[in-house]
Amino acid sequence: MPMNRPVMHRPADGRAQQPLLKDERRGRLSNASLGNGDAEGRPMLHHSRRPTIRGSSPEHSAEQATRQKYMIASGFLLLSLASFVVQTETAVYIQHELHWDKPYCMLYLTHGSWALLWPFQLLILRLQKRKLSWAAFWRRHVYILRTTAKMVETQDVHLTSRDSQRSPIPYMLRTTAFVTTALTIAGGSWYVAVNMTTPSDLTAIYNCSAFFAYAFSIPLLKDKLRADKIIAVVVAIVGVLVVAYGDRDDGKKGKAHDEAENRLLGNIIIGIGSVLYGLYEVLYKRFACPPEGTSAGRSMIFANTFGSLIGCFTLLVLWIPLPFLHIIGLETFRWPTGEAAWMLLISVLANATFSGSFLVLISLTSPVLSSVAALLTIFLVAIVDWLRTGQPLSLASIIGGVLIIVAFFLLSWSTYREMNEERKKVLANEQTESDSDE
């Protein structure tokens, strides 16, 4: 007996035969949940209703998103500055006071400690989402990391069906390898040159990485030459030079000469390290950071995960030079004991904290701003030395510190405006696509 089924309303103009997805652009994964989701992948409230809310302009949405990124970046900036001061003071104390002078071994331990970033982050996320079952939490976390890695590879927040089927693991392994190599050579140059040149040269040359970061960001990140950015970087470097050379005492020149017999070679080594550190920052931003339009929560999670990949690569691969350095006598391996061991543990943990915060800072802002922000540590370390030793700050330290602070605020404002403009373009394009899809 035939059953009377309700008549389905179907358009009579032939549209029923048209495919629902007319092209690959329409077949992309949910852009709201991928690009603008929160830390757990759900779409953020002010983005999830984008196609239907007409009262929210792209300018307002861009302002809100940029402000949120800057607020989070400010918190990580403060954390990075504090942890860097701790790392610097402990590292100097270990090498100069406790005489545990093992440059490559210290580099290996400090960079290897980055492997702790992802487990620590996972613990925090789990505490925040403790009401979820572990299976659901883990499945969602893996989904976030996997889709973000694909965004990093394609540099697009909208993933196609072809992108969703390709594994991002080979790309991430390659990226980890060459970014870590650049970082290790740059960081190792500091540890090698610290006993070859003067502290003034070391500080001045190594911190010129801010200039090289801007130079590399022009071809690699397609940054534009902006007068305000150039002025800010130049002012920052002048501030470093004032701090490094402004209060030199002529009576100590002989002693400095004795301590820096290989000064020219040390300056060349630290110069190469400065160039490579600027390159490392830009390479990380270009090849290991999610594209513009990705939420701040997703960017933070992926930054710390990539930091852990750098730490794992260091632990698994970069131990190889240790026995060779021991055999040829260039750096005899010796475990730290007693006070040196405890101070090294503090220094390593401080470095992991600084590095995780710094990676997040680059991911949320730019390599140039992060580089200039790192220069603030010069002034902070000088203040800590003053409080610790009782020796007051010199006039050069004060003037140089003020110049660096001024440069940082100039560059912050310039980067904020630039990020806001880019965000407006992204949101305007997405809104145009949504209107055309309707």
CSV table of C-alpha atoms in Angstrom, one decimal:
chain,number,residue,atom,x,y,z
A,1,MET,CA,0.0,0.0,0.0
A,2,PRO,CA,1.7,3.2,-1.1
A,3,MET,CA,2.2,5.7,1.7
A,4,ASN,CA,1.4,9.4,1.2
A,5,ARG,CA,4.6,11.3,1.7
A,6,PRO,CA,4.5,15.0,2.3
A,7,VAL,CA,5.4,17.0,-0.7
A,8,MET,CA,8.8,18.6,-0.3
A,9,HIS,CA,9.0,22.2,-1.5
A,10,ARG,CA,11.5,22.2,-4.4
A,11,PRO,CA,12.3,25.2,-6.5
A,12,ALA,CA,10.9,24.9,-10.0
A,13,ASP,CA,13.6,27.0,-11.7
A,14,GLY,CA,16.1,24.2,-12.1
A,15,ARG,CA,18.3,25.3,-9.2
A,16,ALA,CA,17.8,21.9,-7.5
A,17,GLN,CA,20.3,20.4,-10.0
A,18,GLN,CA,23.1,22.9,-9.2
A,19,PRO,CA,25.9,21.7,-6.9
A,20,LEU,CA,25.8,23.1,-3.4
A,21,LEU,CA,29.6,23.9,-3.6
A,22,LYS,CA,30.2,25.8,-6.8
A,23,ASP,CA,33.9,26.1,-6.5
A,24,GLU,CA,36.8,25.2,-4.2
A,25,ARG,CA,36.4,28.5,-2.3
A,26,ARG,CA,32.9,27.5,-1.3
A,27,GLY,CA,34.2,24.1,-0.3
A,28,ARG,CA,36.6,25.3,2.3
A,29,LEU,CA,36.4,24.3,6.0
A,30,SER,CA,34.6,26.6,8.3
A,31,ASN,CA,36.5,29.8,8.4
A,32,ALA,CA,34.8,31.0,11.5
A,33,SER,CA,35.8,28.0,13.6
A,34,LEU,CA,39.3,27.8,12.1
A,35,GLY,CA,40.6,31.3,11.7
A,36,ASN,CA,38.7,33.1,14.5
A,37,GLY,CA,38.1,30.4,17.0
A,38,ASP,CA,39.0,30.5,20.6
A,39,ALA,CA,41.7,28.4,22.2
A,40,GLU,CA,39.6,25.3,22.0
A,41,GLY,CA,38.5,25.8,18.4
A,42,ARG,CA,35.0,27.2,18.9
A,43,PRO,CA,34.2,30.3,17.0
A,44,MET,CA,34.5,33.5,19.0
A,45,LEU,CA,31.3,35.3,19.7
A,46,HIS,CA,32.1,38.5,17.8
A,47,HIS,CA,33.1,36.5,14.7
A,48,SER,CA,30.7,33.6,14.6
A,49,ARG,CA,27.8,35.8,13.5
A,50,ARG,CA,29.8,37.8,10.9
A,51,PRO,CA,27.6,36.9,7.9
A,52,THR,CA,24.3,38.1,9.6
A,53,ILE,CA,25.2,41.0,11.8
A,54,ARG,CA,25.4,44.1,9.6
A,55,GLY,CA,25.9,46.7,12.4
A,56,SER,CA,29.4,45.6,13.1
A,57,SER,CA,31.8,47.3,10.7
A,58,PRO,CA,35.2,45.7,9.6
A,59,GLU,CA,36.9,48.7,11.2
A,60,HIS,CA,35.3,48.0,14.6
A,61,SER,CA,36.0,44.3,14.4
A,62,ALA,CA,39.6,44.9,13.4
A,63,GLU,CA,40.1,47.3,16.3
A,64,GLN,CA,38.7,44.8,18.7
A,65,ALA,CA,40.8,41.9,17.4
A,66,THR,CA,44.0,44.0,17.3
A,67,ARG,CA,43.4,45.3,20.8
A,68,GLN,CA,42.9,41.8,22.1
A,69,LYS,CA,46.2,40.6,20.5
A,70,TYR,CA,48.0,43.6,22.0
A,71,MET,CA,46.7,43.0,25.5
A,72,ILE,CA,47.8,39.4,25.4
A,73,ALA,CA,51.1,40.3,23.9
A,74,SER,CA,51.7,42.8,26.6
A,75,GLY,CA,51.3,40.2,29.3
A,76,PHE,CA,53.8,37.9,27.6
A,77,LEU,CA,56.2,40.8,27.1
A,78,LEU,CA,56.2,41.5,30.9
A,79,LEU,CA,56.8,37.8,31.5
A,80,SER,CA,59.6,37.6,29.0
A,81,LEU,CA,61.4,40.6,30.4
A,82,ALA,CA,61.3,39.3,33.9
A,83,SER,CA,62.4,35.8,33.0
A,84,PHE,CA,65.2,37.2,30.8
A,85,VAL,CA,66.6,39.2,33.6
A,86,VAL,CA,66.7,36.1,35.8
A,87,GLN,CA,68.3,34.1,33.1
A,88,THR,CA,71.0,36.7,32.4
A,89,GLU,CA,71.9,37.2,36.1
A,90,THR,CA,72.2,33.5,36.8
A,91,ALA,CA,74.1,32.7,33.6
A,92,VAL,CA,76.7,35.4,34.3
A,93,TYR,CA,77.0,34.2,38.0
A,94,ILE,CA,77.5,30.6,36.8
A,95,GLN,CA,80.2,31.4,34.3
A,96,HIS,CA,82.1,34.2,36.2
A,97,GLU,CA,81.6,33.5,39.9
A,98,LEU,CA,81.2,29.7,39.9
A,99,HIS,CA,83.5,29.1,36.9
A,100,TRP,CA,81.3,26.6,35.2
A,101,ASP,CA,82.3,27.8,31.7
A,102,LYS,CA,80.7,25.4,29.3
A,103,PRO,CA,79.2,27.4,26.5
A,104,TYR,CA,77.8,24.7,24.2
A,105,CYS,CA,76.6,22.5,27.0
A,106,MET,CA,74.7,25.5,28.6
A,107,LEU,CA,73.2,26.2,25.2
A,108,TYR,CA,72.2,22.6,24.8
A,109,LEU,CA,70.5,22.5,28.2
A,110,THR,CA,68.7,25.9,27.9
A,111,HIS,CA,67.4,25.3,24.4
A,112,GLY,CA,66.5,21.7,25.2
A,113,SER,CA,64.4,22.9,28.1
A,114,TRP,CA,62.0,24.3,25.5
A,115,ALA,CA,60.6,20.8,25.2
A,116,LEU,CA,58.8,21.5,28.5
A,117,LEU,CA,56.6,24.3,27.0
A,118,TRP,CA,54.0,22.0,25.4
A,119,PRO,CA,53.5,19.7,28.4
A,120,PHE,CA,53.2,22.7,30.7
A,121,GLN,CA,50.7,24.4,28.3
A,122,LEU,CA,48.7,21.1,28.1
A,123,LEU,CA,48.4,21.0,31.9
A,124,ILE,CA,47.1,24.6,32.0
A,125,LEU,CA,44.6,23.9,29.2
A,126,ARG,CA,43.5,20.7,30.9
A,127,LEU,CA,42.9,22.6,34.2
A,128,GLN,CA,40.8,25.2,32.3
A,129,LYS,CA,38.7,22.4,30.6
A,130,ARG,CA,38.7,19.9,33.5
A,131,LYS,CA,34.9,19.3,33.0
A,132,LEU,CA,35.5,17.7,29.7
A,133,SER,CA,36.5,14.0,29.5
A,134,TRP,CA,40.1,13.4,28.7
A,135,ALA,CA,39.2,11.7,25.4
A,136,ALA,CA,37.1,14.7,24.3
A,137,PHE,CA,39.8,17.2,25.5
A,138,TRP,CA,42.6,15.4,23.7
A,139,ARG,CA,40.7,15.0,20.5
A,140,ARG,CA,39.9,18.7,20.4
A,141,HIS,CA,43.5,19.7,21.3
A,142,VAL,CA,44.9,17.5,18.5
A,143,TYR,CA,42.4,18.9,16.0
A,144,ILE,CA,43.5,22.5,16.9
A,145,LEU,CA,47.2,21.7,16.5
A,146,ARG,CA,46.6,19.8,13.2
A,147,THR,CA,44.4,22.4,11.6
A,148,THR,CA,46.7,25.3,12.7
A,149,ALA,CA,49.7,23.5,11.3
A,150,LYS,CA,47.9,23.2,8.0
A,151,MET,CA,47.2,27.0,8.2
A,152,VAL,CA,50.9,27.6,8.8
A,153,GLU,CA,51.9,25.5,5.8
A,154,THR,CA,49.3,27.1,3.4
A,155,GLN,CA,49.4,30.5,5.1
A,156,ASP,CA,45.6,30.7,4.7
A,157,VAL,CA,43.0,30.4,7.5
A,158,HIS,CA,40.6,28.8,5.0
A,159,LEU,CA,41.5,25.2,4.4
A,160,THR,CA,40.4,23.4,1.2
A,161,SER,CA,39.4,19.8,1.2
A,162,ARG,CA,42.7,18.9,-0.4
A,163,ASP,CA,44.5,20.7,2.5
A,164,SER,CA,42.5,18.8,5.1
A,165,GLN,CA,43.7,15.4,3.7
A,166,ARG,CA,47.4,16.2,3.6
A,167,SER,CA,49.5,15.6,6.7
A,168,PRO,CA,51.3,18.7,8.1
A,169,ILE,CA,53.9,16.6,9.8
A,170,PRO,CA,56.6,16.6,7.1
A,171,TYR,CA,56.4,20.3,6.7
A,172,MET,CA,56.7,20.9,10.4
A,173,LEU,CA,59.7,18.6,10.7
A,174,ARG,CA,61.5,20.4,8.0
A,175,THR,CA,60.6,23.8,9.4
A,176,THR,CA,61.7,22.8,12.9
A,177,ALA,CA,65.1,21.6,11.6
A,178,PHE,CA,66.2,24.7,9.7
A,179,VAL,CA,64.7,27.2,12.2
A,180,THR,CA,66.4,25.4,15.1
A,181,THR,CA,69.7,25.3,13.2
A,182,ALA,CA,69.6,29.1,12.7
A,183,LEU,CA,68.7,29.6,16.3
A,184,THR,CA,71.5,27.3,17.6
A,185,ILE,CA,74.2,29.0,15.6
A,186,ALA,CA,73.0,32.4,16.6
A,187,GLY,CA,72.7,31.5,20.3
A,188,GLY,CA,76.0,29.6,20.3
A,189,SER,CA,77.8,32.6,18.9
A,190,TRP,CA,77.0,34.6,22.1
A,191,TYR,CA,78.3,31.9,24.4
A,192,VAL,CA,81.5,31.5,22.3
A,193,ALA,CA,82.2,35.2,22.0
A,194,VAL,CA,81.4,36.1,25.6
A,195,ASN,CA,85.0,35.3,26.6
A,196,MET,CA,86.6,36.6,23.4
A,197,THR,CA,85.5,40.2,23.2
A,198,THR,CA,84.5,43.0,25.5
A,199,PRO,CA,81.0,43.1,27.2
A,200,SER,CA,80.4,46.5,25.4
A,201,ASP,CA,81.1,45.0,22.0
A,202,LEU,CA,79.1,41.9,22.8
A,203,THR,CA,76.0,43.9,23.9
A,204,ALA,CA,76.2,46.4,21.0
A,205,ILE,CA,76.8,44.0,18.2
A,206,TYR,CA,74.4,41.2,19.2
A,207,ASN,CA,71.5,43.6,19.8
A,208,CYS,CA,71.8,45.0,16.3
A,209,SER,CA,69.7,41.9,15.4
A,210,ALA,CA,66.7,44.3,15.6
A,211,PHE,CA,68.0,46.0,12.4
A,212,PHE,CA,68.6,42.7,10.7
A,213,ALA,CA,65.2,41.4,11.6
A,214,TYR,CA,63.7,44.5,9.9
A,215,ALA,CA,66.0,44.0,6.9
A,216,PHE,CA,65.0,40.3,6.5
A,217,SER,CA,61.3,41.0,7.1
A,218,ILE,CA,61.1,43.2,3.9
A,219,PRO,CA,61.8,40.4,1.4
A,220,LEU,CA,60.5,37.4,3.5
A,221,LEU,CA,57.4,39.0,5.1
A,222,LYS,CA,56.7,41.5,2.4
A,223,ASP,CA,57.0,44.3,5.0
A,224,LYS,CA,56.9,47.9,3.6
A,225,LEU,CA,59.6,50.4,4.2
A,226,ARG,CA,58.0,52.7,6.7
A,227,ALA,CA,59.8,55.9,8.0
A,228,ASP,CA,58.4,55.5,11.5
A,229,LYS,CA,59.7,51.9,11.8
A,230,ILE,CA,63.2,52.9,10.5
A,231,ILE,CA,63.4,55.8,12.9
A,232,ALA,CA,62.4,53.5,15.8
A,233,VAL,CA,64.9,50.8,15.0
A,234,VAL,CA,67.7,53.4,14.5
A,235,VAL,CA,66.8,55.1,17.9
A,236,ALA,CA,66.9,51.7,19.6
A,237,ILE,CA,70.3,50.8,18.2
A,238,VAL,CA,71.7,54.3,19.2
A,239,GLY,CA,70.4,53.6,22.7
A,240,VAL,CA,72.2,50.3,22.8
A,241,LEU,CA,75.4,52.0,21.6
A,242,VAL,CA,75.1,54.6,24.3
A,243,VAL,CA,74.7,52.0,27.0
A,244,ALA,CA,77.6,49.9,25.6
A,245,TYR,CA,80.2,52.6,25.0
A,246,GLY,CA,78.9,55.7,26.9
A,247,ASP,CA,80.5,55.1,30.2
A,248,ARG,CA,83.8,53.5,29.3
A,249,ASP,CA,86.6,54.2,31.7
A,250,ASP,CA,90.0,54.9,30.2
A,251,GLY,CA,91.7,53.5,33.2
A,252,LYS,CA,90.3,50.1,32.5
A,253,LYS,CA,91.4,49.9,28.9
A,254,GLY,CA,94.5,47.9,29.6
A,255,LYS,CA,92.5,45.3,31.6
A,256,ALA,CA,89.9,45.1,28.9
A,257,HIS,CA,92.6,44.6,26.3
A,258,ASP,CA,94.0,41.7,28.3
A,259,GLU,CA,90.6,40.1,28.7
A,260,ALA,CA,89.8,40.4,25.0
A,261,GLU,CA,92.9,39.3,23.1
A,262,ASN,CA,90.8,37.8,20.4
A,263,ARG,CA,88.5,40.8,20.2
A,264,LEU,CA,88.4,41.0,16.4
A,265,LEU,CA,87.5,37.3,16.0
A,266,GLY,CA,85.0,37.6,18.8
A,267,ASN,CA,83.3,40.6,17.2
A,268,ILE,CA,83.1,38.7,13.8
A,269,ILE,CA,81.5,35.7,15.5
A,270,ILE,CA,79.0,37.8,17.4
A,271,GLY,CA,78.3,39.8,14.3
A,272,ILE,CA,77.4,36.6,12.4
A,273,GLY,CA,75.3,35.6,15.4
A,274,SER,CA,73.4,38.9,15.3
A,275,VAL,CA,72.6,38.5,11.6
A,276,LEU,CA,71.4,34.9,12.1
A,277,TYR,CA,69.3,35.8,15.2
A,278,GLY,CA,67.5,38.4,13.1
A,279,LEU,CA,67.0,35.8,10.4
A,280,TYR,CA,65.8,33.3,12.9
A,281,GLU,CA,63.1,35.6,14.1
A,282,VAL,CA,61.9,36.3,10.6
A,283,LEU,CA,62.1,32.7,9.5
A,284,TYR,CA,60.0,31.7,12.5
A,285,LYS,CA,57.3,34.3,11.7
A,286,ARG,CA,57.3,33.4,8.0
A,287,PHE,CA,57.3,29.6,8.2
A,288,ALA,CA,56.1,28.6,11.7
A,289,CYS,CA,53.4,31.2,12.6
A,290,PRO,CA,49.7,31.1,11.6
A,291,PRO,CA,48.6,33.7,9.1
A,292,GLU,CA,46.8,37.0,9.8
A,293,GLY,CA,43.2,36.4,10.8
A,294,THR,CA,44.1,33.5,13.2
A,295,SER,CA,42.7,34.0,16.8
A,296,ALA,CA,45.1,34.9,19.6
A,297,GLY,CA,44.3,31.8,21.5
A,298,ARG,CA,45.2,29.5,18.6
A,299,SER,CA,48.4,31.4,17.9
A,300,MET,CA,49.5,31.1,21.5
A,301,ILE,CA,48.9,27.3,21.6
A,302,PHE,CA,50.8,26.7,18.4
A,303,ALA,CA,53.7,29.0,19.4
A,304,ASN,CA,54.4,27.0,22.5
A,305,THR,CA,53.9,23.7,20.7
A,306,PHE,CA,56.5,24.8,18.1
A,307,GLY,CA,58.8,25.9,20.9
A,308,SER,CA,58.6,22.3,22.2
A,309,LEU,CA,59.5,21.0,18.8
A,310,ILE,CA,62.6,23.1,18.8
A,311,GLY,CA,63.4,21.7,22.3
A,312,CYS,CA,62.9,18.1,21.2
A,313,PHE,CA,65.1,18.6,18.1
A,314,THR,CA,67.8,20.1,20.3
A,315,LEU,CA,67.7,17.2,22.7
A,316,LEU,CA,67.6,14.5,20.1
A,317,VAL,CA,70.1,15.9,17.5
A,318,LEU,CA,72.2,18.6,18.9
A,319,TRP,CA,73.9,16.4,21.6
A,320,ILE,CA,76.1,15.0,18.9
A,321,PRO,CA,78.8,17.8,19.1
A,322,LEU,CA,79.2,17.3,22.9
A,323,PRO,CA,81.4,14.2,22.7
A,324,PHE,CA,83.5,15.7,19.8
A,325,LEU,CA,84.1,18.9,21.7
A,326,HIS,CA,85.2,16.8,24.7
A,327,ILE,CA,87.5,14.6,22.7
A,328,ILE,CA,89.3,17.5,21.0
A,329,GLY,CA,89.5,19.4,24.3
A,330,LEU,CA,87.7,22.4,23.1
A,331,GLU,CA,85.0,22.0,25.8
A,332,THR,CA,85.6,19.3,28.4
A,333,PHE,CA,82.3,17.9,29.5
A,334,ARG,CA,81.6,18.2,33.2
A,335,TRP,CA,78.3,18.0,35.0
A,336,PRO,CA,77.6,21.0,37.3
A,337,THR,CA,77.4,20.2,40.9
A,338,GLY,CA,76.3,21.9,44.1
A,339,GLU,CA,75.4,25.6,43.7
A,340,ALA,CA,76.3,25.6,40.0
A,341,ALA,CA,73.7,22.8,39.4
A,342,TRP,CA,70.9,24.7,41.2
A,343,MET,CA,71.7,28.0,39.6
A,344,LEU,CA,71.8,26.3,36.2
A,345,LEU,CA,68.4,24.8,36.8
A,346,ILE,CA,67.0,28.2,37.6
A,347,SER,CA,68.7,29.7,34.5
A,348,VAL,CA,67.3,26.9,32.3
A,349,LEU,CA,63.8,27.3,33.5
A,350,ALA,CA,64.0,31.0,33.1
A,351,ASN,CA,65.2,30.6,29.6
A,352,ALA,CA,62.3,28.3,28.7
A,353,THR,CA,59.9,30.8,30.1
A,354,PHE,CA,61.5,33.7,28.2
A,355,SER,CA,61.6,31.7,25.0
A,356,GLY,CA,58.0,30.6,25.1
A,357,SER,CA,56.8,34.1,25.9
A,358,PHE,CA,59.1,35.5,23.1
A,359,LEU,CA,57.7,33.0,20.5
A,360,VAL,CA,54.2,34.0,21.4
A,361,LEU,CA,55.1,37.7,21.2
A,362,ILE,CA,56.5,37.3,17.7
A,363,SER,CA,53.5,35.2,16.6
A,364,LEU,CA,51.0,37.9,17.9
A,365,THR,CA,53.0,41.0,16.7
A,366,SER,CA,56.1,41.1,14.5
A,367,PRO,CA,59.8,40.1,14.7
A,368,VAL,CA,60.9,43.7,14.6
A,369,LEU,CA,58.7,44.8,17.5
A,370,SER,CA,59.7,41.7,19.5
A,371,SER,CA,63.4,42.4,18.8
A,372,VAL,CA,63.2,46.0,20.0
A,373,ALA,CA,61.2,44.9,23.0
A,374,ALA,CA,64.0,42.5,23.9
A,375,LEU,CA,66.3,45.5,24.1
A,376,LEU,CA,64.4,46.7,27.1
A,377,THR,CA,66.1,43.9,29.0
A,378,ILE,CA,69.4,45.9,28.8
A,379,PHE,CA,68.0,48.7,30.9
A,380,LEU,CA,66.3,46.2,33.3
A,381,VAL,CA,69.5,44.2,33.8
A,382,ALA,CA,71.3,47.4,34.6
A,383,ILE,CA,68.7,48.3,37.2
A,384,VAL,CA,68.9,44.8,38.8
A,385,ASP,CA,72.7,45.1,38.9
A,386,TRP,CA,72.3,48.5,40.6
A,387,LEU,CA,69.9,47.0,43.2
A,388,ARG,CA,72.1,43.9,43.7
A,389,THR,CA,75.6,45.6,43.9
A,390,GLY,CA,74.6,49.0,45.1
A,391,GLN,CA,76.5,50.7,42.2
A,392,PRO,CA,74.3,53.5,40.8
A,393,LEU,CA,73.4,53.7,37.1
A,394,SER,CA,75.7,55.7,35.0
A,395,LEU,CA,74.4,58.6,32.9
A,396,ALA,CA,75.0,56.7,29.7
A,397,SER,CA,72.8,53.8,31.0
A,398,ILE,CA,70.0,56.1,31.8
A,399,ILE,CA,70.1,58.0,28.5
A,400,GLY,CA,70.5,54.8,26.5
A,401,GLY,CA,67.6,53.1,28.4
A,402,VAL,CA,65.3,56.1,27.8
A,403,LEU,CA,66.2,56.0,24.1
A,404,ILE,CA,65.3,52.3,23.9
A,405,ILE,CA,62.0,52.8,25.7
A,406,VAL,CA,61.1,55.7,23.4
A,407,ALA,CA,62.0,53.5,20.4
A,408,PHE,CA,59.9,50.6,21.7
A,409,PHE,CA,56.8,52.8,22.1
A,410,LEU,CA,57.3,54.4,18.7
A,411,LEU,CA,57.5,50.9,17.1
A,412,SER,CA,54.6,49.6,19.2
A,413,TRP,CA,52.3,52.4,17.9
A,414,SER,CA,53.5,51.8,14.3
A,415,THR,CA,53.0,48.1,14.5
A,416,TYR,CA,49.6,48.5,16.1
A,417,ARG,CA,48.4,50.7,13.2
A,418,GLU,CA,49.9,48.3,10.7
A,419,MET,CA,48.2,45.3,12.3
A,420,ASN,CA,44.9,47.2,12.4
A,421,GLU,CA,45.0,48.0,8.7
A,422,GLU,CA,45.8,44.4,7.8
A,423,ARG,CA,43.0,43.1,10.0
A,424,LYS,CA,40.6,45.5,8.3
A,425,LYS,CA,41.5,44.3,4.9
A,426,VAL,CA,41.1,40.6,6.0
A,427,LEU,CA,37.7,41.2,7.6
A,428,ALA,CA,36.5,43.3,4.7
A,429,ASN,CA,37.5,40.6,2.2
A,430,GLU,CA,35.7,37.9,4.3
A,431,GLN,CA,32.6,40.0,4.6
A,432,THR,CA,32.6,40.6,0.8
A,433,GLU,CA,32.9,36.8,0.3
A,434,SER,CA,30.0,36.1,2.7
A,435,ASP,CA,27.8,38.6,1.0
A,436,SER,CA,28.6,37.1,-2.5
A,437,ASP,CA,27.9,33.6,-1.1
A,438,GLU,CA,24.5,34.6,0.0
